PDB file of N, CA, C and O in Angstrom:
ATOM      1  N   UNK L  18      -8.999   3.480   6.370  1.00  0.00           N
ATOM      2  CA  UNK L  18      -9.506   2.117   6.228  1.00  0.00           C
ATOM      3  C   UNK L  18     -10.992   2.084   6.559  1.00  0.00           C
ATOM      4  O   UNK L  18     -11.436   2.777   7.474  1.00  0.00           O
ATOM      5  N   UNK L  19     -11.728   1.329   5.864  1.00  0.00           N
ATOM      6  CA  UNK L  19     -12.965   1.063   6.093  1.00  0.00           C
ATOM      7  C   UNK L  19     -13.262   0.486   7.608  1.00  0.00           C
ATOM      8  O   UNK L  19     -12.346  -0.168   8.105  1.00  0.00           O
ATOM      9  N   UNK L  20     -14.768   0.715   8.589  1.00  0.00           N
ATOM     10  CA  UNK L  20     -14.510   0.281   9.868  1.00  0.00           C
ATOM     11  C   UNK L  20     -14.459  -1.373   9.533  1.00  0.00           C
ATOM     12  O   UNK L  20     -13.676  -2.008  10.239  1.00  0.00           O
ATOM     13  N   UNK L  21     -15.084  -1.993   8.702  1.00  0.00           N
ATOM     14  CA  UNK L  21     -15.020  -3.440   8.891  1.00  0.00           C
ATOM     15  C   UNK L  21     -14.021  -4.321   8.519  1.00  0.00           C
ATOM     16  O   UNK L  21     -14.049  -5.546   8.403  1.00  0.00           O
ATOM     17  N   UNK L  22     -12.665  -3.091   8.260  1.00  0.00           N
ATOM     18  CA  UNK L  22     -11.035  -3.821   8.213  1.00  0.00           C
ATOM     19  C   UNK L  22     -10.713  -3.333   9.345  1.00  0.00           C
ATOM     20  O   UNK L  22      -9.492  -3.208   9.250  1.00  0.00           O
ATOM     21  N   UNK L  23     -11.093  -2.890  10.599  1.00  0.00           N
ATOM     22  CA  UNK L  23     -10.002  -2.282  11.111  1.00  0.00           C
ATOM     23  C   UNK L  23      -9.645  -3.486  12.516  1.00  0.00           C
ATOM     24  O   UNK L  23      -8.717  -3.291  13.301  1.00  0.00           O
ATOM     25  N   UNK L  24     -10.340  -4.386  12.577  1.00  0.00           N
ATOM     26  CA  UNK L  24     -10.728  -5.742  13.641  1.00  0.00           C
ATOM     27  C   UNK L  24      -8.650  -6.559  12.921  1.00  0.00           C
ATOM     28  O   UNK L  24      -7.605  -6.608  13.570  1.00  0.00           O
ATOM     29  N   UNK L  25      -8.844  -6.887  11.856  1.00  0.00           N
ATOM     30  CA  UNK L  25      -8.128  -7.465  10.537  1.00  0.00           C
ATOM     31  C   UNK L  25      -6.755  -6.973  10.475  1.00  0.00           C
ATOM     32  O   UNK L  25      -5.780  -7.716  10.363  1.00  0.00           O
ATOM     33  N   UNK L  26      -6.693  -5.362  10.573  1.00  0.00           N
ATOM     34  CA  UNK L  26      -5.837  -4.696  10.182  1.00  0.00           C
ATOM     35  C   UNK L  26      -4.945  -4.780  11.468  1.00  0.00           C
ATOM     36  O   UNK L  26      -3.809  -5.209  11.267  1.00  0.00           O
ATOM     37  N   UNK L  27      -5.337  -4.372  13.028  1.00  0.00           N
ATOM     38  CA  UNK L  27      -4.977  -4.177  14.015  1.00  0.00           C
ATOM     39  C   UNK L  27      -4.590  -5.921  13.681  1.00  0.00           C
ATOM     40  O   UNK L  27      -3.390  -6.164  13.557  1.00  0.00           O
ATOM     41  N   UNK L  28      -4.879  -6.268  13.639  1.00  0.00           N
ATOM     42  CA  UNK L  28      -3.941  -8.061  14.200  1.00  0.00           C
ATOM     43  C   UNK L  28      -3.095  -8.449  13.137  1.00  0.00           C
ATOM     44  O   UNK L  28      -2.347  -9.403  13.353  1.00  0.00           O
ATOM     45  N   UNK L  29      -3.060  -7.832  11.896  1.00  0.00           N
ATOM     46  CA  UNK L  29      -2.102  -7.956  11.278  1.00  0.00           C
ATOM     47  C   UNK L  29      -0.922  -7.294  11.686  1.00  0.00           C
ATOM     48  O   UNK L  29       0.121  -7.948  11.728  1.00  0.00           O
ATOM     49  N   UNK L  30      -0.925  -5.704  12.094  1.00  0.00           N
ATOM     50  CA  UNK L  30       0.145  -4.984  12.437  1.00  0.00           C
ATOM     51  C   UNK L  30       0.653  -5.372  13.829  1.00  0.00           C
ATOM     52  O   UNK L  30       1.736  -4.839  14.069  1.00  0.00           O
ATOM     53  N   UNK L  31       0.113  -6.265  14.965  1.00  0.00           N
ATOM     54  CA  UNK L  31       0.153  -6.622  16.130  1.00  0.00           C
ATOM     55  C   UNK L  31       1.536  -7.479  16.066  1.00  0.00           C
ATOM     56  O   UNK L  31       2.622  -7.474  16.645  1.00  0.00           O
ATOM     57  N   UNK L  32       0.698  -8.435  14.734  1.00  0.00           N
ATOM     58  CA  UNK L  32       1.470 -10.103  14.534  1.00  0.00           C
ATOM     59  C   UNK L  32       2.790  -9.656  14.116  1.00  0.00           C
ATOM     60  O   UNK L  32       3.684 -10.124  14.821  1.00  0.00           O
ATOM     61  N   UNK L  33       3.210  -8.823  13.096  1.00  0.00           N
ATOM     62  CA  UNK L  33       4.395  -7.997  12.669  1.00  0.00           C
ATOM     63  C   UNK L  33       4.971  -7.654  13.486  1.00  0.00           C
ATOM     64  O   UNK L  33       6.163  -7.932  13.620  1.00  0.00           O
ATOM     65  N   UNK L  34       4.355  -6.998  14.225  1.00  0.00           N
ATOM     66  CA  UNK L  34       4.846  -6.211  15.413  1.00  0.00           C
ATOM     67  C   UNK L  34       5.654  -7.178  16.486  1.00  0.00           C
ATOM     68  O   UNK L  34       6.759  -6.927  16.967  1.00  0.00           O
ATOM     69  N   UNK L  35       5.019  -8.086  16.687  1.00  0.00           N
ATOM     70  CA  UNK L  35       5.475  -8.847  17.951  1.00  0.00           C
ATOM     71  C   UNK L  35       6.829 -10.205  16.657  1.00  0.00           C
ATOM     72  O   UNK L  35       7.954 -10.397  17.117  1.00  0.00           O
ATOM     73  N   UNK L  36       6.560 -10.723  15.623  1.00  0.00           N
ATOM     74  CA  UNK L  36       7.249 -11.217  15.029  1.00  0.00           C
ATOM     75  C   UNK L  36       8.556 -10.302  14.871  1.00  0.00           C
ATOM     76  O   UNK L  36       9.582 -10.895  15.204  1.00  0.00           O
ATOM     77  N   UNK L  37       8.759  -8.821  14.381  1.00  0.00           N
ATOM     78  CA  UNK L  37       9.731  -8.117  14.539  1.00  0.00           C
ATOM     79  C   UNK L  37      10.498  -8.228  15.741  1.00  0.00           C
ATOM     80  O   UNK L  37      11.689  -8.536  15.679  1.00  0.00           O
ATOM     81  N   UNK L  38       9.819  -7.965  17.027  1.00  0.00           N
ATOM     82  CA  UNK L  38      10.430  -8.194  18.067  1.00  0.00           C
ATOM     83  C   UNK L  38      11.317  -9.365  18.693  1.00  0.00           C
ATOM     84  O   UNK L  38      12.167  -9.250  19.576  1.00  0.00           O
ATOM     85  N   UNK L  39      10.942 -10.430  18.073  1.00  0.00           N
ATOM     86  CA  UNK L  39      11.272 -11.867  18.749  1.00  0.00           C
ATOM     87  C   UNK L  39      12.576 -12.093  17.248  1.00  0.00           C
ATOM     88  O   UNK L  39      13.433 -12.965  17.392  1.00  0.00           O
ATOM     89  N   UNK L  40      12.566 -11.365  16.124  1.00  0.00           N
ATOM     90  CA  UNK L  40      13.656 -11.980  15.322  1.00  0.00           C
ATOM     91  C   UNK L  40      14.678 -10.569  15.404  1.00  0.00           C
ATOM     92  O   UNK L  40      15.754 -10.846  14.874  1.00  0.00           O
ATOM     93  N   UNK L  41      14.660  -9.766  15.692  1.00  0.00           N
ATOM     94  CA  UNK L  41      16.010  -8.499  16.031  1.00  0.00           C
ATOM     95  C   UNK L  41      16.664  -9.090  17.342  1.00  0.00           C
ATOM     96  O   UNK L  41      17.863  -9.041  17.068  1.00  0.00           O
ATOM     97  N   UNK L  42      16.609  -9.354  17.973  1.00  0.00           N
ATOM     98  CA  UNK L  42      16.960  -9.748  19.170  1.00  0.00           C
ATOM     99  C   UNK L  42      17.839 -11.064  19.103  1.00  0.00           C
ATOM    100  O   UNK L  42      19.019 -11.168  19.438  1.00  0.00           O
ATOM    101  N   UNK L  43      16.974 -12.079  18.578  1.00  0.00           N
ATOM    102  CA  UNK L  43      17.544 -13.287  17.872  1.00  0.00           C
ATOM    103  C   UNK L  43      18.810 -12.947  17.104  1.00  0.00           C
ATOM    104  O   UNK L  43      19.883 -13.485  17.378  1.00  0.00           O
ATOM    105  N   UNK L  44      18.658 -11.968  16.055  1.00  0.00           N
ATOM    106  CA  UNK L  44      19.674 -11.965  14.914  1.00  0.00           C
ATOM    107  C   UNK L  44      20.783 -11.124  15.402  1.00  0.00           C
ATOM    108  O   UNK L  44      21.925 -11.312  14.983  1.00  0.00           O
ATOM    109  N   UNK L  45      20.421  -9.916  16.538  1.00  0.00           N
ATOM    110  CA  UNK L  45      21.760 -10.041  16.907  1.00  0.00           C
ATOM    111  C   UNK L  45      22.922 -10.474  18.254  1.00  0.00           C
ATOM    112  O   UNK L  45      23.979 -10.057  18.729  1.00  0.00           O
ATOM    113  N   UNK L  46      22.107 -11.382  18.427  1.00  0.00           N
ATOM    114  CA  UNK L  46      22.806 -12.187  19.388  1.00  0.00           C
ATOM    115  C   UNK L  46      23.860 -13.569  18.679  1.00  0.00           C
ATOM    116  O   UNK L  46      24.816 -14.214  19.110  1.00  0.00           O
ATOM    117  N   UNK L  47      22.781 -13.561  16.926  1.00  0.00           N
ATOM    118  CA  UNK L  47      23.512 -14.483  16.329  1.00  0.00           C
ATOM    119  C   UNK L  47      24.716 -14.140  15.887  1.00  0.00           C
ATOM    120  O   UNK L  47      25.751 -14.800  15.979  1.00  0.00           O
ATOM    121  N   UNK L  48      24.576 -13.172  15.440  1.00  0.00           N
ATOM    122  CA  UNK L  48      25.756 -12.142  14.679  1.00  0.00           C
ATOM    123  C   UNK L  48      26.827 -11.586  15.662  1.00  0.00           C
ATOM    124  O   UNK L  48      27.935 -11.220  15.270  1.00  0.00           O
ATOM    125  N   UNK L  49      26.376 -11.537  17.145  1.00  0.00           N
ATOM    126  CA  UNK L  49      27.237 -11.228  18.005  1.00  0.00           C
ATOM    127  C   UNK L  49      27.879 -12.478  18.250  1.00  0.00           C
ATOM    128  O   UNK L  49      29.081 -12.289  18.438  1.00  0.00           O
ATOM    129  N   UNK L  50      27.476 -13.977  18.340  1.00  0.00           N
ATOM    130  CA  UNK L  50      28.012 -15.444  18.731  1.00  0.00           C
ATOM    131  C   UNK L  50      29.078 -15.114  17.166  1.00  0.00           C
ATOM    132  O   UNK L  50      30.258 -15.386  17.390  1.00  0.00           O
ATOM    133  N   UNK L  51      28.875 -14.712  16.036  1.00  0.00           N
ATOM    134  CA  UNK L  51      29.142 -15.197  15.178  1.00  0.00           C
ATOM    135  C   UNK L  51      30.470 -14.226  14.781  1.00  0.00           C
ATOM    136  O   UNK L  51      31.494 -14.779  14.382  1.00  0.00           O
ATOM    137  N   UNK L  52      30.416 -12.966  14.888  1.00  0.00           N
ATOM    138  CA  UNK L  52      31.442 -11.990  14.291  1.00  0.00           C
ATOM    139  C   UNK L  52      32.380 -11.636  15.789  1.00  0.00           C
ATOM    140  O   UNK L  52      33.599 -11.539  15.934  1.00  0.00           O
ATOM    141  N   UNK L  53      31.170 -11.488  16.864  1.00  0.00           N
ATOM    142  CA  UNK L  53      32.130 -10.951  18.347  1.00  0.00           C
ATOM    143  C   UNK L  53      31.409  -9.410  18.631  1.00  0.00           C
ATOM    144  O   UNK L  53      30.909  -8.664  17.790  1.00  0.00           O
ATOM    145  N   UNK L  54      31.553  -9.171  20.340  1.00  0.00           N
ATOM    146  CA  UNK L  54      30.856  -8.564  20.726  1.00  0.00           C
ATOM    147  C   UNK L  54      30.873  -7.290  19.518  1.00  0.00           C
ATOM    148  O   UNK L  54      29.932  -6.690  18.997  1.00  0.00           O
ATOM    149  N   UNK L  55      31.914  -7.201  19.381  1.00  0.00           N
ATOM    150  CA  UNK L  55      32.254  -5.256  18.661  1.00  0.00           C
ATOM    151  C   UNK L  55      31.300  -5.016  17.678  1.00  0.00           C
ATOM    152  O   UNK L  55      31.189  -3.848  17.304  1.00  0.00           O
ATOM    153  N   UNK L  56      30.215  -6.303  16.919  1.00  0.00           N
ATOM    154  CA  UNK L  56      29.020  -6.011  16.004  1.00  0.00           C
ATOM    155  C   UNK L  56      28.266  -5.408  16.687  1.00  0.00           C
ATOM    156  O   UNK L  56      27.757  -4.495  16.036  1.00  0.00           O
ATOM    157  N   UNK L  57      27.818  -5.462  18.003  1.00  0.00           N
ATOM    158  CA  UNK L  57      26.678  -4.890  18.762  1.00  0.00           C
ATOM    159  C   UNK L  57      26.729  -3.376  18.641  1.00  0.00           C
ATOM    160  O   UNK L  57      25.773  -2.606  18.549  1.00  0.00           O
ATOM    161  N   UNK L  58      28.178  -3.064  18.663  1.00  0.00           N
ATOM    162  CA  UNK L  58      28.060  -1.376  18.237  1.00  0.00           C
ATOM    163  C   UNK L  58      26.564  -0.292  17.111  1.00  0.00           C
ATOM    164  O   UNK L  58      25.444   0.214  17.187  1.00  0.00           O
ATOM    165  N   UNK L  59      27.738  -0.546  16.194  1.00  0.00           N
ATOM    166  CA  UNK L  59      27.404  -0.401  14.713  1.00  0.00           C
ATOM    167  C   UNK L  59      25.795  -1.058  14.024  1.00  0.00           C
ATOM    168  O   UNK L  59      25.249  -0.633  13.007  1.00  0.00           O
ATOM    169  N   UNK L  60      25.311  -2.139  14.885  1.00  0.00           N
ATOM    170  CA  UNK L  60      24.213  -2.727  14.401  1.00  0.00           C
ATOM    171  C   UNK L  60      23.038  -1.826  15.527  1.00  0.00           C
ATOM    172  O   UNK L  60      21.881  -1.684  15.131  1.00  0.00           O
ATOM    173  N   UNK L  61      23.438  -1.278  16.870  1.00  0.00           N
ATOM    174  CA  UNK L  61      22.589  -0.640  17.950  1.00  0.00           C
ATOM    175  C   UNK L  61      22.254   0.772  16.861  1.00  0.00           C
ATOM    176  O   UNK L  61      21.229   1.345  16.492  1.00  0.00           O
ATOM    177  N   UNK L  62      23.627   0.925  16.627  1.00  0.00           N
ATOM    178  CA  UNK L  62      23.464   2.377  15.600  1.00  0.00           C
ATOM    179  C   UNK L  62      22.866   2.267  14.583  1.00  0.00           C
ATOM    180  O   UNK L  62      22.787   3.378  14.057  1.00  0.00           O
ATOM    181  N   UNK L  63      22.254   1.298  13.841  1.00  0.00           N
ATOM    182  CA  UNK L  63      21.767   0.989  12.596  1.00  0.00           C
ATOM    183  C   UNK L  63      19.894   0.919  12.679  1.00  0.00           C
ATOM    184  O   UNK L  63      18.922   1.412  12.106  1.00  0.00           O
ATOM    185  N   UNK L  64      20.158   0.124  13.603  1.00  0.00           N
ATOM    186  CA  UNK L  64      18.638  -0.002  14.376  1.00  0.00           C
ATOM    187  C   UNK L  64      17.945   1.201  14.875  1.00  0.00           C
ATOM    188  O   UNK L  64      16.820   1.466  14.450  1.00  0.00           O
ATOM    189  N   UNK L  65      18.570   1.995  15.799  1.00  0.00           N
ATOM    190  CA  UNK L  65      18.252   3.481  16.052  1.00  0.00           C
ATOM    191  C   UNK L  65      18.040   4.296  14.843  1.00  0.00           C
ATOM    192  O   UNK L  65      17.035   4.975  15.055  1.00  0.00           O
ATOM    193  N   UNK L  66      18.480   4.524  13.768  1.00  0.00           N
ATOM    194  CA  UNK L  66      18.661   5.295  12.924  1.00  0.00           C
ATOM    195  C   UNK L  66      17.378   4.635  11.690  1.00  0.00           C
ATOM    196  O   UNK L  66      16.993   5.456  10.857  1.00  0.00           O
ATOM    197  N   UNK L  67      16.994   3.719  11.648  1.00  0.00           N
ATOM    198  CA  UNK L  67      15.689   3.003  11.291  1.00  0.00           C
ATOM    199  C   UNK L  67      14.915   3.202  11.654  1.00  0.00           C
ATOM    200  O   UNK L  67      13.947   3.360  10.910  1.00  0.00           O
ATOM    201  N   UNK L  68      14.755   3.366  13.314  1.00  0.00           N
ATOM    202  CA  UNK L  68      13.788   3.304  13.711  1.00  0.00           C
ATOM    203  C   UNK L  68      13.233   4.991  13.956  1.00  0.00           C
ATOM    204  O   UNK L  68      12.139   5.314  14.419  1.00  0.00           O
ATOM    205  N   UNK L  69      14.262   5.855  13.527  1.00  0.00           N
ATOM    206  CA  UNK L  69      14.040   7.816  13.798  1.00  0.00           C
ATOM    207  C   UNK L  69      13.476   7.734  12.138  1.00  0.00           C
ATOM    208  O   UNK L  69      12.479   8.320  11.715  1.00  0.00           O
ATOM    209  N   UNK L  70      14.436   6.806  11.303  1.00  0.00           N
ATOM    210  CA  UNK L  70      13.917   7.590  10.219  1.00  0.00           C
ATOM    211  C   UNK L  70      12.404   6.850   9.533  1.00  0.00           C
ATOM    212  O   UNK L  70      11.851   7.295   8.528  1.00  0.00           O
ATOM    213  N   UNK L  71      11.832   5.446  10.459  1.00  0.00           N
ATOM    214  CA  UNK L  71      10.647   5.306  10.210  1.00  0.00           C
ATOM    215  C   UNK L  71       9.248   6.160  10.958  1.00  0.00           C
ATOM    216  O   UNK L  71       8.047   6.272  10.713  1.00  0.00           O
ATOM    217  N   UNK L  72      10.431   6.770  12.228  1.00  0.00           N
ATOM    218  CA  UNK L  72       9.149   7.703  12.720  1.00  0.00           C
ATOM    219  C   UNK L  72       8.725   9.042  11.796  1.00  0.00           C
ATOM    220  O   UNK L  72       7.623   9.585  11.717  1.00  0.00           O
ATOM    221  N   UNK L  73      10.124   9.420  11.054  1.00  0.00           N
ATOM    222  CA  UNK L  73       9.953  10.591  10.218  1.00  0.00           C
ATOM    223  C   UNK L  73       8.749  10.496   9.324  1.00  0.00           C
ATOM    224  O   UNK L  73       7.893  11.325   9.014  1.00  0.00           O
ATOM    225  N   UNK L  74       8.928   9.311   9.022  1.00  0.00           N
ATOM    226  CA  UNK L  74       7.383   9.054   7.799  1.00  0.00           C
ATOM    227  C   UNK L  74       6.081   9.005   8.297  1.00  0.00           C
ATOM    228  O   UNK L  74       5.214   8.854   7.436  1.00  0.00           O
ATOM    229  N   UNK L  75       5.702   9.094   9.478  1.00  0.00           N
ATOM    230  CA  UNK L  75       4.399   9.032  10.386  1.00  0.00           C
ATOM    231  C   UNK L  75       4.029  10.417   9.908  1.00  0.00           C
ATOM    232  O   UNK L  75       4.862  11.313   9.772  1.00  0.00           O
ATOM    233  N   UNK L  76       2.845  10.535   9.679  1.00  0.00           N
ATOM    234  CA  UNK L  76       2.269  12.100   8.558  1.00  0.00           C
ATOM    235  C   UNK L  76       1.739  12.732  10.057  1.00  0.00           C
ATOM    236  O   UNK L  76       1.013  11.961  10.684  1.00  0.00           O
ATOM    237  N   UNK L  77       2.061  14.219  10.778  1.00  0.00           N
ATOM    238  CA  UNK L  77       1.561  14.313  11.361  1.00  0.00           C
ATOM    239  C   UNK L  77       0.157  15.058  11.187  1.00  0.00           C
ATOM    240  O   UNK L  77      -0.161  15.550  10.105  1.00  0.00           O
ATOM    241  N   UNK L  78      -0.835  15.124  12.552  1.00  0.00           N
ATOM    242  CA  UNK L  78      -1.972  15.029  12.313  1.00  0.00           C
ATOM    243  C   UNK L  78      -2.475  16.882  11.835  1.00  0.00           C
ATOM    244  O   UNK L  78      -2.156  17.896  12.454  1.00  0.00           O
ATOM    245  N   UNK L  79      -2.980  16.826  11.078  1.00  0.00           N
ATOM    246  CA  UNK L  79      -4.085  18.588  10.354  1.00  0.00           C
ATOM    247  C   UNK L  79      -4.683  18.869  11.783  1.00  0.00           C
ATOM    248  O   UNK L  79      -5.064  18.040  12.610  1.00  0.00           O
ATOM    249  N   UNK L  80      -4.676  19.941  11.850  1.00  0.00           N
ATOM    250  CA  UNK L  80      -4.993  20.249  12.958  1.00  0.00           C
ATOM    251  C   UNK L  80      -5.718  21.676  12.546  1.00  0.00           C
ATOM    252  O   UNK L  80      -5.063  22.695  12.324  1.00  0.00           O
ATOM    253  N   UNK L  81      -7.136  21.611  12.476  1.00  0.00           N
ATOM    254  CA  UNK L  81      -7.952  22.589  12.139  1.00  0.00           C
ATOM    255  C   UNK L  81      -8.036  23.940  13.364  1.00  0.00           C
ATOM    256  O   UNK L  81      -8.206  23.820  14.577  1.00  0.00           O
ATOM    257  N   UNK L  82      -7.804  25.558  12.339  1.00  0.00           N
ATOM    258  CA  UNK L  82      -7.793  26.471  12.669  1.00  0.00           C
ATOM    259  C   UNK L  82      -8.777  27.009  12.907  1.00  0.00           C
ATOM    260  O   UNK L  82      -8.762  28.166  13.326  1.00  0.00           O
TER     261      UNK L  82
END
């Protein structure tokens, strides 16, 4: 990114960031009021497995020889 997006960029990924946080939490507490505790399983496992396979895509860094 160019330096005079990067002020822009950081508060966009912040706002995501913190909006993600405040609606997973929400949704499954709804889904737990709504189906019963035994969703919390299967949805903990779903979330984990999102969140390994979004770290997989992080490019790691070249590292000059």
């Amino acid at each position: 990114l160019p330096r005079w997006i990067y002020t822009g960029a950081i508060s966009w990924i912040t706002g995501f960031g913190q909006a993600e946080s405040a609606a997973l939490p929400f949704l499954t507490g709804a889904l737990a009021d709504a189906v019963g505790i035994s969703s919390l399983q299967p949805l903990l496992v779903g979330m984990m497995s999102t969140m390994i396979a979004l770290w997989l895509l992080v490019p790691r860094p070249v590292r000059p020889d």
